[in-house]
Short mmCIF file of C-alpha atoms in Angstrom, two decimals:
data_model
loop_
_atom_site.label_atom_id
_atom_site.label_comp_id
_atom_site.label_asym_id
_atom_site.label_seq_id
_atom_site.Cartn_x
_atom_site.Cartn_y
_atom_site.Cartn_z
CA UNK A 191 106.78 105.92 108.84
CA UNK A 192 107.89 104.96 105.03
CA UNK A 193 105.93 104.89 102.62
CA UNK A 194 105.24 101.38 102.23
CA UNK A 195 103.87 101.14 105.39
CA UNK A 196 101.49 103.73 104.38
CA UNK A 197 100.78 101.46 101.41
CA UNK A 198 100.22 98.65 103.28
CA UNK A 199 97.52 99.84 105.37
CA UNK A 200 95.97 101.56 102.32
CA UNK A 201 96.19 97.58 100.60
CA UNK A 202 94.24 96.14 103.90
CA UNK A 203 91.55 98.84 103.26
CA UNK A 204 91.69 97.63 100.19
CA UNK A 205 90.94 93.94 101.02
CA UNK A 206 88.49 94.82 103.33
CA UNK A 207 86.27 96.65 100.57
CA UNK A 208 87.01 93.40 98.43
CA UNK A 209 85.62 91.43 101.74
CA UNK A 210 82.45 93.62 101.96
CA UNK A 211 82.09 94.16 98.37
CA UNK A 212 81.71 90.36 98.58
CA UNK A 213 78.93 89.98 100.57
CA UNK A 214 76.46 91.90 97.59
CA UNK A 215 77.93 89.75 94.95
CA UNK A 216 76.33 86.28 93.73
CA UNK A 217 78.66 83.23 93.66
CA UNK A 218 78.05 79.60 92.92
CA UNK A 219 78.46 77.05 96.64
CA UNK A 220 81.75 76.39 96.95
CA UNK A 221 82.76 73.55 99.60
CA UNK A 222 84.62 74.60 102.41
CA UNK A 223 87.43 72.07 101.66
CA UNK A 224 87.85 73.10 98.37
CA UNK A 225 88.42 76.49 100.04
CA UNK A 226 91.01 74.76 102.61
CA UNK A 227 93.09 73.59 99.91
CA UNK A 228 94.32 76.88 99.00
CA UNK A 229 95.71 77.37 101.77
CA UNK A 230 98.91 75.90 103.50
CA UNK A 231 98.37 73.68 106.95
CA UNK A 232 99.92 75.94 109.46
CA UNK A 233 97.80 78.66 108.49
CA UNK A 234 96.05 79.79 111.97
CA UNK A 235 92.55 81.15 110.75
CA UNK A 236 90.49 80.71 107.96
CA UNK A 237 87.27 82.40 106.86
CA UNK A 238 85.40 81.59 103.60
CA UNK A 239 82.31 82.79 102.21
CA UNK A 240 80.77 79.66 100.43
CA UNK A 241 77.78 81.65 98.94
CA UNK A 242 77.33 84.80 98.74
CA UNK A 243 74.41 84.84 96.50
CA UNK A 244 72.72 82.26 98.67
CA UNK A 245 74.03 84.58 101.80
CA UNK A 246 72.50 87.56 100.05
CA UNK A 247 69.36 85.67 99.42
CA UNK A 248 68.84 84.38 103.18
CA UNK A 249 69.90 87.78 104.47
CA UNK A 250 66.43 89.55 102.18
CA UNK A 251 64.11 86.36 104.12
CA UNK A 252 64.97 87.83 107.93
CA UNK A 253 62.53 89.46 109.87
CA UNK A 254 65.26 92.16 110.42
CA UNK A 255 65.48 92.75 106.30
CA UNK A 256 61.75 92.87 106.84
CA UNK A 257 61.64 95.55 109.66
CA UNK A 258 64.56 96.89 107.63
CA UNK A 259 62.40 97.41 104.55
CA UNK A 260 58.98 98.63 106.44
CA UNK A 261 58.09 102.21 105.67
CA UNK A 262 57.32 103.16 109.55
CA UNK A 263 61.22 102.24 110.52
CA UNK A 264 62.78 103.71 107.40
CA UNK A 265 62.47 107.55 108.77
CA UNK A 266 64.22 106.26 111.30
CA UNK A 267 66.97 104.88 109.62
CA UNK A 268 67.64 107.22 106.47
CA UNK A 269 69.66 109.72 108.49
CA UNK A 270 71.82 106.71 110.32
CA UNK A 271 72.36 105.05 106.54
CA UNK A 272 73.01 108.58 104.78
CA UNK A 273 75.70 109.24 107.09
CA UNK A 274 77.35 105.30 106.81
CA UNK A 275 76.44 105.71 102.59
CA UNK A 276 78.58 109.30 102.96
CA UNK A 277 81.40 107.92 105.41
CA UNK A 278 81.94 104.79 102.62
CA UNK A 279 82.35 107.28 99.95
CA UNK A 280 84.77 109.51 101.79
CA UNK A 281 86.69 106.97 102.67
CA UNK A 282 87.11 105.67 99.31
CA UNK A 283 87.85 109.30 98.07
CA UNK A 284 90.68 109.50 100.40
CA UNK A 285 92.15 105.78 99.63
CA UNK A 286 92.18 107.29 95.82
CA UNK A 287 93.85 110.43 97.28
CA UNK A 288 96.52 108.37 98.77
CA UNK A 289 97.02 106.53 96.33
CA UNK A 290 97.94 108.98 94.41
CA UNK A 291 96.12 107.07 91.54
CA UNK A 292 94.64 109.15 88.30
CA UNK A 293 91.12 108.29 86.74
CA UNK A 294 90.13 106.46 89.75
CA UNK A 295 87.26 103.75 89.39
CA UNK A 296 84.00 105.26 90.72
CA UNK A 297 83.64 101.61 92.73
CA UNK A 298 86.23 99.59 93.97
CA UNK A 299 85.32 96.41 92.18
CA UNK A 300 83.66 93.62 94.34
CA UNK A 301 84.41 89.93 94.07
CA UNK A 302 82.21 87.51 92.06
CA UNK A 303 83.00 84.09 93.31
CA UNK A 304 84.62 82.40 96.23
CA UNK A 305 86.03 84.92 98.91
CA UNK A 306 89.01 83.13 101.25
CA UNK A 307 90.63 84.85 104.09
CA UNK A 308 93.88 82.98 105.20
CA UNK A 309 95.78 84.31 108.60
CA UNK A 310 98.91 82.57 110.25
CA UNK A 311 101.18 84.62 113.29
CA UNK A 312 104.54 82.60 113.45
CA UNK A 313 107.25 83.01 116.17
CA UNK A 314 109.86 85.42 114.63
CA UNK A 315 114.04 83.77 115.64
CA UNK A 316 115.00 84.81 118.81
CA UNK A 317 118.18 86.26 119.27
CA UNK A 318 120.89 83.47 120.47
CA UNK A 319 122.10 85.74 122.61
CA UNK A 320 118.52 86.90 124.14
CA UNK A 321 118.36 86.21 127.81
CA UNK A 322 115.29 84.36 128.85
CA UNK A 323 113.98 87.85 130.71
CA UNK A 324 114.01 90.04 127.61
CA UNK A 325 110.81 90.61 126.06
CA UNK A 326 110.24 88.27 123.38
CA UNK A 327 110.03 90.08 119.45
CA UNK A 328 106.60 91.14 118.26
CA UNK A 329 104.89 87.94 116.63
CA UNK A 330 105.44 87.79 112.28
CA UNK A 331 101.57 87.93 110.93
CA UNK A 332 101.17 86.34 107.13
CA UNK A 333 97.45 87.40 105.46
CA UNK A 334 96.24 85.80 102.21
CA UNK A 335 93.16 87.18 100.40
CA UNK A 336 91.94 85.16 97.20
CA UNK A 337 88.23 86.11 95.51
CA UNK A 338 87.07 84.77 92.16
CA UNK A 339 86.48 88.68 90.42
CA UNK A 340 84.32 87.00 87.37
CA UNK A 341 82.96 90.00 85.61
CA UNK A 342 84.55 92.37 87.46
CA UNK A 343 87.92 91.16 85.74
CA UNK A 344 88.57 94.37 83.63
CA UNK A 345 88.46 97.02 86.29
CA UNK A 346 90.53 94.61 88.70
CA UNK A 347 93.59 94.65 86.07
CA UNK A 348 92.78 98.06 85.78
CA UNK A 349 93.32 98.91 89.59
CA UNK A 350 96.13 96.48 89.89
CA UNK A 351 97.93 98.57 86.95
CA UNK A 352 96.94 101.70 88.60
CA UNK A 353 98.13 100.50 92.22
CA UNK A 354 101.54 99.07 90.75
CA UNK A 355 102.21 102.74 88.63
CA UNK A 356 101.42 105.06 91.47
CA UNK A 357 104.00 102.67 93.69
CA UNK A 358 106.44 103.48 91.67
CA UNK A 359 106.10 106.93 91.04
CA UNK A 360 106.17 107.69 95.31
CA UNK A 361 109.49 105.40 94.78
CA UNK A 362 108.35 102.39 95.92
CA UNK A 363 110.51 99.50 94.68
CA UNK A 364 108.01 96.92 92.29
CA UNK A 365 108.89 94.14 90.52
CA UNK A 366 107.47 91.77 88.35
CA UNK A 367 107.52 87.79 89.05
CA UNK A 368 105.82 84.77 87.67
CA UNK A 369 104.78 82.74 90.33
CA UNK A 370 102.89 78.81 89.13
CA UNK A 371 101.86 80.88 86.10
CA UNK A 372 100.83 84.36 87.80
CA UNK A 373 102.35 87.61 86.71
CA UNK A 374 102.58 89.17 90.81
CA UNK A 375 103.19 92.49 91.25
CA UNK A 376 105.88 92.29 94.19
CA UNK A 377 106.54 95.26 96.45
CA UNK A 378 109.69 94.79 98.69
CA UNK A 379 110.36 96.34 101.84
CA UNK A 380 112.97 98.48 101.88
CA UNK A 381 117.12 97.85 103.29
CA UNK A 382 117.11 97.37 107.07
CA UNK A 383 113.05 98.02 107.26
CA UNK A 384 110.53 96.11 109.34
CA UNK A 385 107.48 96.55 106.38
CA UNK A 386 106.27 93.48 105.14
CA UNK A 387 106.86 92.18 101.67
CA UNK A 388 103.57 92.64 99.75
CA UNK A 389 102.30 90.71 96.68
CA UNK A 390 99.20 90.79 94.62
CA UNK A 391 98.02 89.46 90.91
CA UNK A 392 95.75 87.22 89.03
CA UNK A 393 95.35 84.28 87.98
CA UNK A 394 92.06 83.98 85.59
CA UNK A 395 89.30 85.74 87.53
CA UNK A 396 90.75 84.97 91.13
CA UNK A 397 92.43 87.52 92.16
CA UNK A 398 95.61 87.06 94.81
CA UNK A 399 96.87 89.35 97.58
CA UNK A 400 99.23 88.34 100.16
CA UNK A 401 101.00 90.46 103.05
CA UNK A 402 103.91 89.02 105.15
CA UNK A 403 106.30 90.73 107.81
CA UNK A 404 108.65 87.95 107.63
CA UNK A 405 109.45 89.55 104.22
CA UNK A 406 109.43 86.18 102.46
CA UNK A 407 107.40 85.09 99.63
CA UNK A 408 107.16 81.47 100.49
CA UNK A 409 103.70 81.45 102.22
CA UNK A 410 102.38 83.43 99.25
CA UNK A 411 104.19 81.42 96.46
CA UNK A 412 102.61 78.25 98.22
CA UNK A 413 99.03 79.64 98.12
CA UNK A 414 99.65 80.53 94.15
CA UNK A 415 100.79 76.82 93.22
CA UNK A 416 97.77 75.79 95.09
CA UNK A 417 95.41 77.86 92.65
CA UNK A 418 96.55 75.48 89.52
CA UNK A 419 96.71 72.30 91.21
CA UNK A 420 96.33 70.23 94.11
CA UNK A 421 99.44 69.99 96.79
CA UNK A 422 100.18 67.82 100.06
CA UNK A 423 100.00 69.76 103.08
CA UNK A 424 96.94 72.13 102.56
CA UNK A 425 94.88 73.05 105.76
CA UNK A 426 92.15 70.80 104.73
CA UNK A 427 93.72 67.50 105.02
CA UNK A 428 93.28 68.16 108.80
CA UNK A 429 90.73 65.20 109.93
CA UNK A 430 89.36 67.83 112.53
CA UNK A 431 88.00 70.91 109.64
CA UNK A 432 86.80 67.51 107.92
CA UNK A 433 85.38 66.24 110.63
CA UNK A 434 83.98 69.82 111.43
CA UNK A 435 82.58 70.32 107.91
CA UNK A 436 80.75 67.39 107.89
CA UNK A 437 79.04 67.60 111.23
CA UNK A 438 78.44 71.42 110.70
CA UNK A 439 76.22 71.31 107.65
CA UNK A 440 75.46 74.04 105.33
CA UNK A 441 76.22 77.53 106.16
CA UNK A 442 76.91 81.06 104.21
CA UNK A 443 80.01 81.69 106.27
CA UNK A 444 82.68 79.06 107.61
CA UNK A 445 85.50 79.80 110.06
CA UNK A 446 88.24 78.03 111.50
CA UNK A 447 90.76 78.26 113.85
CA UNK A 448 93.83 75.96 114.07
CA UNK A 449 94.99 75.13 117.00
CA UNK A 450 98.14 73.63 115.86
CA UNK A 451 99.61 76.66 114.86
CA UNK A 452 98.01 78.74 117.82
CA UNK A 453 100.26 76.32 120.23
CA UNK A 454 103.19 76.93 117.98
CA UNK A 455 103.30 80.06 118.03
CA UNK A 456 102.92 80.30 121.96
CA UNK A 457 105.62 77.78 122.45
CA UNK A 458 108.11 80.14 120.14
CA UNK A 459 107.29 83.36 121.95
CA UNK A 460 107.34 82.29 125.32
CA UNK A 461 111.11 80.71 126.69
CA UNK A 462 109.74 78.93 129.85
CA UNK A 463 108.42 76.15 127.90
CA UNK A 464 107.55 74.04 131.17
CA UNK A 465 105.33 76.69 132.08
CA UNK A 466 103.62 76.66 128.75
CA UNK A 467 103.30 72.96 128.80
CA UNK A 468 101.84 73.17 132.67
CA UNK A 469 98.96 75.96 132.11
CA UNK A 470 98.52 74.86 128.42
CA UNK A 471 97.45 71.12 130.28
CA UNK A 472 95.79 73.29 133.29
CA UNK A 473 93.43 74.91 130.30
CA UNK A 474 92.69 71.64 128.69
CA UNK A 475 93.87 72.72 125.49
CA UNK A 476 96.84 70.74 124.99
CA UNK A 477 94.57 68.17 122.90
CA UNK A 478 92.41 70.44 121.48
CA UNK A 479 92.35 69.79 117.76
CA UNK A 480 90.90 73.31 116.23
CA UNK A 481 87.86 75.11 116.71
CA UNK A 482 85.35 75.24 113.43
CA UNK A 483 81.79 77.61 113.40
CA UNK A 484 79.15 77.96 111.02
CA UNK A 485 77.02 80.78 110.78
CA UNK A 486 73.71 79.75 108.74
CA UNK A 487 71.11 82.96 107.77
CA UNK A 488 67.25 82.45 107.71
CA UNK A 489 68.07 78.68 107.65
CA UNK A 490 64.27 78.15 109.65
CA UNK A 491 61.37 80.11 109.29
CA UNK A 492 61.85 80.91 112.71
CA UNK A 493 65.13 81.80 112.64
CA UNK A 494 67.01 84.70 111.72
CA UNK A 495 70.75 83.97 112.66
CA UNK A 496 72.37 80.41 113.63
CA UNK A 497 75.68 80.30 114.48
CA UNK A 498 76.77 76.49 115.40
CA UNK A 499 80.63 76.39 116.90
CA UNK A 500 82.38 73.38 117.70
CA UNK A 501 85.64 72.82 119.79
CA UNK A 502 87.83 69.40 118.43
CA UNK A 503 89.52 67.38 121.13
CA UNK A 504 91.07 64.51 121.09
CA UNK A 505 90.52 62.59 124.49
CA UNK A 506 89.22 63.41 127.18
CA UNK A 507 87.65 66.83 128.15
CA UNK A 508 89.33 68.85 130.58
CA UNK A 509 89.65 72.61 131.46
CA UNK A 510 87.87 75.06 129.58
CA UNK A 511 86.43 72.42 126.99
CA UNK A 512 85.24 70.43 129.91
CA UNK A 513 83.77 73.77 131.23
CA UNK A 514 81.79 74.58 127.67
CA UNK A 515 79.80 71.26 127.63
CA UNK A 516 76.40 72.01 128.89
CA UNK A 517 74.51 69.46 131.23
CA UNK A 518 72.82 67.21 129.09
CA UNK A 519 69.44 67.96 129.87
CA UNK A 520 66.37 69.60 128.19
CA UNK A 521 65.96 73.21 128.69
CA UNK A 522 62.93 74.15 130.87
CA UNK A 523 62.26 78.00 130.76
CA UNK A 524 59.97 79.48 133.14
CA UNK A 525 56.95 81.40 130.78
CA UNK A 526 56.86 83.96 133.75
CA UNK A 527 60.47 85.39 133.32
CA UNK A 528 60.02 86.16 129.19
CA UNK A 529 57.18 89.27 129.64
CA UNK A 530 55.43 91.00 126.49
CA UNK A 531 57.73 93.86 126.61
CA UNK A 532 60.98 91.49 126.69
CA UNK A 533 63.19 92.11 123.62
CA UNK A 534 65.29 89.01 123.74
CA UNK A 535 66.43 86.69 125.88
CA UNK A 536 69.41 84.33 126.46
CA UNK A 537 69.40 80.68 128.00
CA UNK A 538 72.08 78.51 129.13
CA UNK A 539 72.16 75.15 130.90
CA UNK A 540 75.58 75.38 132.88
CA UNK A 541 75.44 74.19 136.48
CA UNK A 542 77.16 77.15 138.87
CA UNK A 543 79.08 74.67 141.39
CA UNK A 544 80.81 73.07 138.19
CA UNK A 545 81.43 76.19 136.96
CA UNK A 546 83.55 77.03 139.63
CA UNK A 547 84.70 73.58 140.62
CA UNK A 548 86.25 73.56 137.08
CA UNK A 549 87.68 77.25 137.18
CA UNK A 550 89.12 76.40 140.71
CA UNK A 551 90.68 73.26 139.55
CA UNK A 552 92.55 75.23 136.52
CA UNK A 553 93.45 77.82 138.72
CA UNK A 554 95.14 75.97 141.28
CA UNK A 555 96.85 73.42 138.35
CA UNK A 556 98.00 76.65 137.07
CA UNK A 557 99.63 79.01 139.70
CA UNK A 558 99.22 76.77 142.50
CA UNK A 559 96.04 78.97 144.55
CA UNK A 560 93.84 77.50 145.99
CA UNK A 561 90.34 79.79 144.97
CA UNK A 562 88.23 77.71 147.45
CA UNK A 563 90.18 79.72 150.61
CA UNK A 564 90.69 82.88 148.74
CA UNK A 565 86.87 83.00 148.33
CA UNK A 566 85.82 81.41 151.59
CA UNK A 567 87.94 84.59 153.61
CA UNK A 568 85.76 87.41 153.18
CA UNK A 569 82.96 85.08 154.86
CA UNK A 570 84.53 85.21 158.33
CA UNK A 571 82.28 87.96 158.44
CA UNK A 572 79.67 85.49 158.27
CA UNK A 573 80.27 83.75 161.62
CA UNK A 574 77.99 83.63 164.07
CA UNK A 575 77.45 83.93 167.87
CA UNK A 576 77.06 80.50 169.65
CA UNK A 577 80.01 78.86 167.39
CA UNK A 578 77.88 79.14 164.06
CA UNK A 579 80.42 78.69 161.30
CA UNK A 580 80.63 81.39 158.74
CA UNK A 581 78.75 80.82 155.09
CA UNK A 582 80.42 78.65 152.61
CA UNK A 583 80.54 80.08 149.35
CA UNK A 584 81.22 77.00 147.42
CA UNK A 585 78.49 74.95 149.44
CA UNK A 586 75.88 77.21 150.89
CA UNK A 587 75.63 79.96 147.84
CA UNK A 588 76.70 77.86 144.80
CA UNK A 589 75.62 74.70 145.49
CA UNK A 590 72.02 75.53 145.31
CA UNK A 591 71.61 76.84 142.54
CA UNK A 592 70.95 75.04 139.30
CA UNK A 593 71.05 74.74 135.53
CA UNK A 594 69.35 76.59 133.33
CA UNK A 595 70.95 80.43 133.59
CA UNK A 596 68.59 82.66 132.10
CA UNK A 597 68.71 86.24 131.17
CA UNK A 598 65.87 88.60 129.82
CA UNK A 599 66.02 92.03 128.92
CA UNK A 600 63.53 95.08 128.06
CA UNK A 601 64.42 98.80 126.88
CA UNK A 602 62.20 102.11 126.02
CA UNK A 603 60.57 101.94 122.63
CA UNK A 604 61.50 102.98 119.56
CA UNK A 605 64.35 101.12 120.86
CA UNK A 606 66.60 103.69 119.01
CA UNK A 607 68.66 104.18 122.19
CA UNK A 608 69.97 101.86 124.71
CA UNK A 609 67.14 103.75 126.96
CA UNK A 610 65.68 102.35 130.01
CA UNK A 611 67.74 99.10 129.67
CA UNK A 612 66.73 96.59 132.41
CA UNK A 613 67.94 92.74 132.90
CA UNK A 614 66.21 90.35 135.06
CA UNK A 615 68.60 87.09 135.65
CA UNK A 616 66.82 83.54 136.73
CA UNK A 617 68.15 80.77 137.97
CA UNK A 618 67.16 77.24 138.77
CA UNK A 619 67.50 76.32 142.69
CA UNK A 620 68.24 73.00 144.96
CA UNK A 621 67.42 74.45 147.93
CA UNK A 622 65.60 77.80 148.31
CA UNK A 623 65.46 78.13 152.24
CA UNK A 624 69.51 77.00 152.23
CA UNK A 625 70.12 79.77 150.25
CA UNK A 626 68.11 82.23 151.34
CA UNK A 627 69.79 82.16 154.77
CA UNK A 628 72.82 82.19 153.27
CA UNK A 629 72.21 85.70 151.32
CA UNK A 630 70.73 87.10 154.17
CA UNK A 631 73.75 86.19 156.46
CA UNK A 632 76.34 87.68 154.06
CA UNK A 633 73.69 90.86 153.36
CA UNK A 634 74.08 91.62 156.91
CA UNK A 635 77.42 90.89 157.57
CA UNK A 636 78.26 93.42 154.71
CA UNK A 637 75.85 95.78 154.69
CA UNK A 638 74.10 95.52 158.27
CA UNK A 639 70.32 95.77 158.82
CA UNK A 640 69.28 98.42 157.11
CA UNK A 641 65.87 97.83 156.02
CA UNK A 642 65.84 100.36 152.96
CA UNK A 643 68.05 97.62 151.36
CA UNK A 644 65.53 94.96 151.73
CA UNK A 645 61.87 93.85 150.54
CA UNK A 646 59.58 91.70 151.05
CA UNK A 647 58.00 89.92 148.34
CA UNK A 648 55.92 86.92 148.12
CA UNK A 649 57.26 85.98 151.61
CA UNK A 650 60.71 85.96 150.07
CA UNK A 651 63.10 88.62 151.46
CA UNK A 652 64.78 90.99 148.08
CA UNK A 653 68.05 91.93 149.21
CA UNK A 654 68.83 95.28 147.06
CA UNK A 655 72.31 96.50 146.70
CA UNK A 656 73.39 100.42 147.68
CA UNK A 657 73.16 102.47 145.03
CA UNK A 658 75.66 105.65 144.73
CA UNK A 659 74.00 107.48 147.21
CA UNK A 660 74.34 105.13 149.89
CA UNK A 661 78.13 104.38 149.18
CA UNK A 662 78.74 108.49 149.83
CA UNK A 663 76.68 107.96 152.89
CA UNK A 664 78.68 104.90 153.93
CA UNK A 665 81.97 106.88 153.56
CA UNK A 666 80.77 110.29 155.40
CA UNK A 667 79.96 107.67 158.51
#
C-alpha cells in the first residue's frame, strides 16, 4: 500500500476529529440552504451542523446529561469514560506518529462555525470492451469537508503547514494551486495508482478538504468557487431539500440524501438497464425526489431526542414509500402493556395484511414470485380431516391482526449490562377466536400436542415455542 493511501486514511481521521471536535464548539444558526449552496447538485449526501452551540446547549437540558451528571451514576461511568478519554488520546498520539509531524499540537483544533459534510459515489467508465457479465468497477466516492475554524485559525495553518512538510519529506508529491482565491495544498496520486487526489486549504476561517478517487479536482474546485460567491447548480436549488427545509423546522443536525444521484449511480454500475428500470418501478422509487431528516435535541420538555425524516415523491405512492405511510389514525396504547419496570417502548401504526400485501406486490413486480403460494405451502400441514382446508396465512393469521404494533422492553438494574433483557410485543386484533384457531392449527401441525408447549391463561391458550432443549430432543426421536 503507498504511502498516500496511508495518508489518506490518516486525513479522514483527521476530518472526523474536525467533525467531533465540532460538536463542543459554539457557532452562530446557519440555514441549511445556505449550507446547500456549497455544494454542487449531484452531490449524494449532505450533513450540516446548523448550531453547534445551540446543539451543545440542548444536549446539557436532557434528562440523559442529567443522569449523566448525577453523582450516584458517575462511579459507574468514570472507568467506561477514562478508558474512551485514554483511547482518544492514543489515537491522536499515533496520527502524530504517522504523520511523521514535529512539535505536534497538543489538540487537534476543532471547528468554530458551520460544519458541512458533502458525499457523491459516481459510476467510474466502463471499459468499451467490458462484456455485460464482467463485474462492474468499484464505484468513484468524492468527500468534501468545509468548517468555519474562527479562533482556531492559527493552529489550523499551523497543522496544514505541518501536514503539507511531512508529505513531502516521506516523498509525497505536493503542490501548490490557487483555486477562486485559495492557496490548496494538492497531493496527487502517484503514475498508474488508484489513490485519490487529495486537496485541502483555507479560505478566511473556513477551512476546505476534499478527497476524490476519480483523481480530478473539478468537484473540489467547484465547492471552492462556491465559498466566494453564489453559482447555478448548487444542491439547494432542488425544490425537494427546499421543500424539506421548510416543512422540517428547526433542528441542530440536517441530513439529506439525493436521490438523483443515488439512481445515477445505479444506472452506471449496473448494464441491464431494463432490469434497473423494472425493480427501481417495483420499489416505488423511481419518483422519489430525496429523502431529508432532522434531528432536534431537548426541543420539548418532554423530550430528549426528535428525529423527524421525510421521503419526497412526486406522484403517487407506491412500493416501499407506499409501505412507510402509517394508517392515518390516532394511536391508542394499551396502559397494561407499558409496566413500572419497562425501560422504553416503541409504537407503530402499520396494518400487518398491508404490510405484506405491499411486500408481495413488489416482490412479484420484481422477480416474478408469487409470495402468496410460497407462503401458503408449508400450511398443507394445516389441512384437516373431513375436507377442512389448510390455514391461510394471508387471511386467517394476518388478516386479523391490526394497527398499532407495539413493543416494550425491561432489563436487570443498574442496567449496566444488556442483563435479563425481555420484550413483550402487542398487537391490535379483528378477530381473536379466528385467529386463535388458526395458531393453534399450525402449533399442532408443527409441533404436535405436546402440552409442555402450551398454557392456559385467562381462557386464552399461550402457545410457547421449543427452546434448545427440545430441538435436541426432537432430533434424538
Amino acid at each position: 500500500m503507498s504511502s498516500t493511501t496511508h495518508r489518506v486514511g490518516r486525513l479522514a481521521i483527521l476530518s472526523f476529529c474536525f467533525l467531533a471536535g465540532a460538536l463542543l464548539a459554539p457557532i452562530a444558526r446557519a440555514d441549511v440552504l445556505e449550507s446547500a449552496q456549497m455544494l454542487p447538485d449531484d452531490t449524494m449526501v449532505m450533513l450540516s451542523i446548523e448550531s453547534v452551540a445551540g446543539l451543545k446547549a440542548a444536549l446539557e437540558k436532557t434528562s440523559l446529561h442529567a443522569l449523566y451528571k448525577d453523582p450516584a451514576i458517575r462511579p459507574l461511568l468514570a472507568e467506561a469514560e477514562e478508558k474512551i478519554r485514554k483511547d482518544i488520546a492514543e489515537g491522536v498520539k499515533e496520527f502524530w506518529e504517522e504523520m511523521e509531524v514535529d512539535n505536534p499540537p497538543r489538540e487537534i483544533p476543532a471547528p468554530q462555525g458551520r460544519v458541512i459534510l458533502g458525499l457523491s459515489v459516481i459510476a467510474p467508465k466502463r471499459d468499451s470492451n467490458a462484456s455485460e457479465d464482467d463485474l462492474p468497477p468499484d464505484p468513484l466516492v468524492r468527500f468534501i469537508l468545509l468548517a468555519d475554524m474562527g479562533e482556531q485559525l492559527e493552529p489550523t495553518r499551523q497543522l496544514i503547514r505541518s501536514l503539507s512538510d511531512s508529505a513531502r519529506d516521506s516523498g509525497d508529491t505536493i503542490k501548490r494551486r490557487d483555486i477562486a482565491g485559495i492557496q490548496m495544498d494538492i497531493v496527487e496520486p502517484g503514475e498508474d495508482s488508484d489513490d485519490p487526489v487529495v486537496a485541502y486549504g483555507l479560505r478566511g476561517s473556513r477551512l476546505l478538504i476534499g478527497l476524490d478517487f476519480s483523481q480530478s479536482l473539478d468537484h473540489i474546485e467547484s465547492v471552492a468557487r462556491r465559498l466566494s460567491r453564489t453559482l447555478p447548480g448548487s444542491l439547494a436549488d432542488k425544490p425537494d431539500l427546499r421543500r424539506a427545509t421548510r416543512m422540517l423546522g428547526e433542528a441542530e443536525v440536517f441530513t439529506y440524501v439525493n436521490a438523483d444521484a443515488v439512481r445515477s449511480l445505479v444506472a452506471g454500475m449496473v448494464p441491464d438497464k431494463v432490469k434497473v428500470e423494472r425493480m427501481t418501478k417495483a420499489l416505488g422509487l423511481d419518483n422519489v425526489t430525496g429523502l431529508a431528516s432532522a434531528v432536534r435535541i431537548a426541543g420539548h420538555k418532554t423530550q430528549n431526542v426528535s428525529v423527524k425524516t421525510l421521503i419526497g415523491v412526486e406522484g403517487p405512492k407506491r412500493g416501499i414509500p407506499a409501505l412507510l405511510c402509517p394508517a392515518s389514525a390516532p394511536l391508542r396504547l394499551n396502559d397494561r402493556l407499558v409496566t413500572r419496570d419497562a425501560i422504553g417502548f416503541a409504537c407503530a401504526n402499520y396494518d400487518p395484511p398491508k404490510l405484506f400485501d405491499g411486500i408481495a406486490k413488489m416482490v412479484m413486480e420484481m422477480v416474478f414470485l408469487d409470495l402468496n403460494v410460497i407462503a401458503q405451502a408449508p400450511m398443507a400441514a394445516t389441512a384437516q380431516e373431513g375436507g377442512q382446508p389448510p390455514v391461510h396465512l394471508r387471511d386467517d393469521v394476518l388478516a386479523q391482526a391490526a394497527a398499532p404494533l407495539f413493543v416494550t422492553w425491561t432489563m436487570d438494574k443498574p442496567y449496566t449490562e444488556l442483563t435479563g433483557l425481555k420484550f413483550l410485543m402487542g398487537l391490535s386484533l379483528r378477530d381473536g377466536d379466528r385467529l386463535d384457531a388458526a395458531l393453534g392449527r399450525i402449533h399442532g401441525a408443527f409441533l404436535g400436542s405436546d402440552e409442555s408447549l402450551q398454557r392456559e391463561l385467562l381462557g386464552r391458550t399461550l402457545y410457547l415455542f421449543p427452546d434448545e432443549s427440545y430441538a435436541e430432543e426432537f432430533e434424538e426421536t
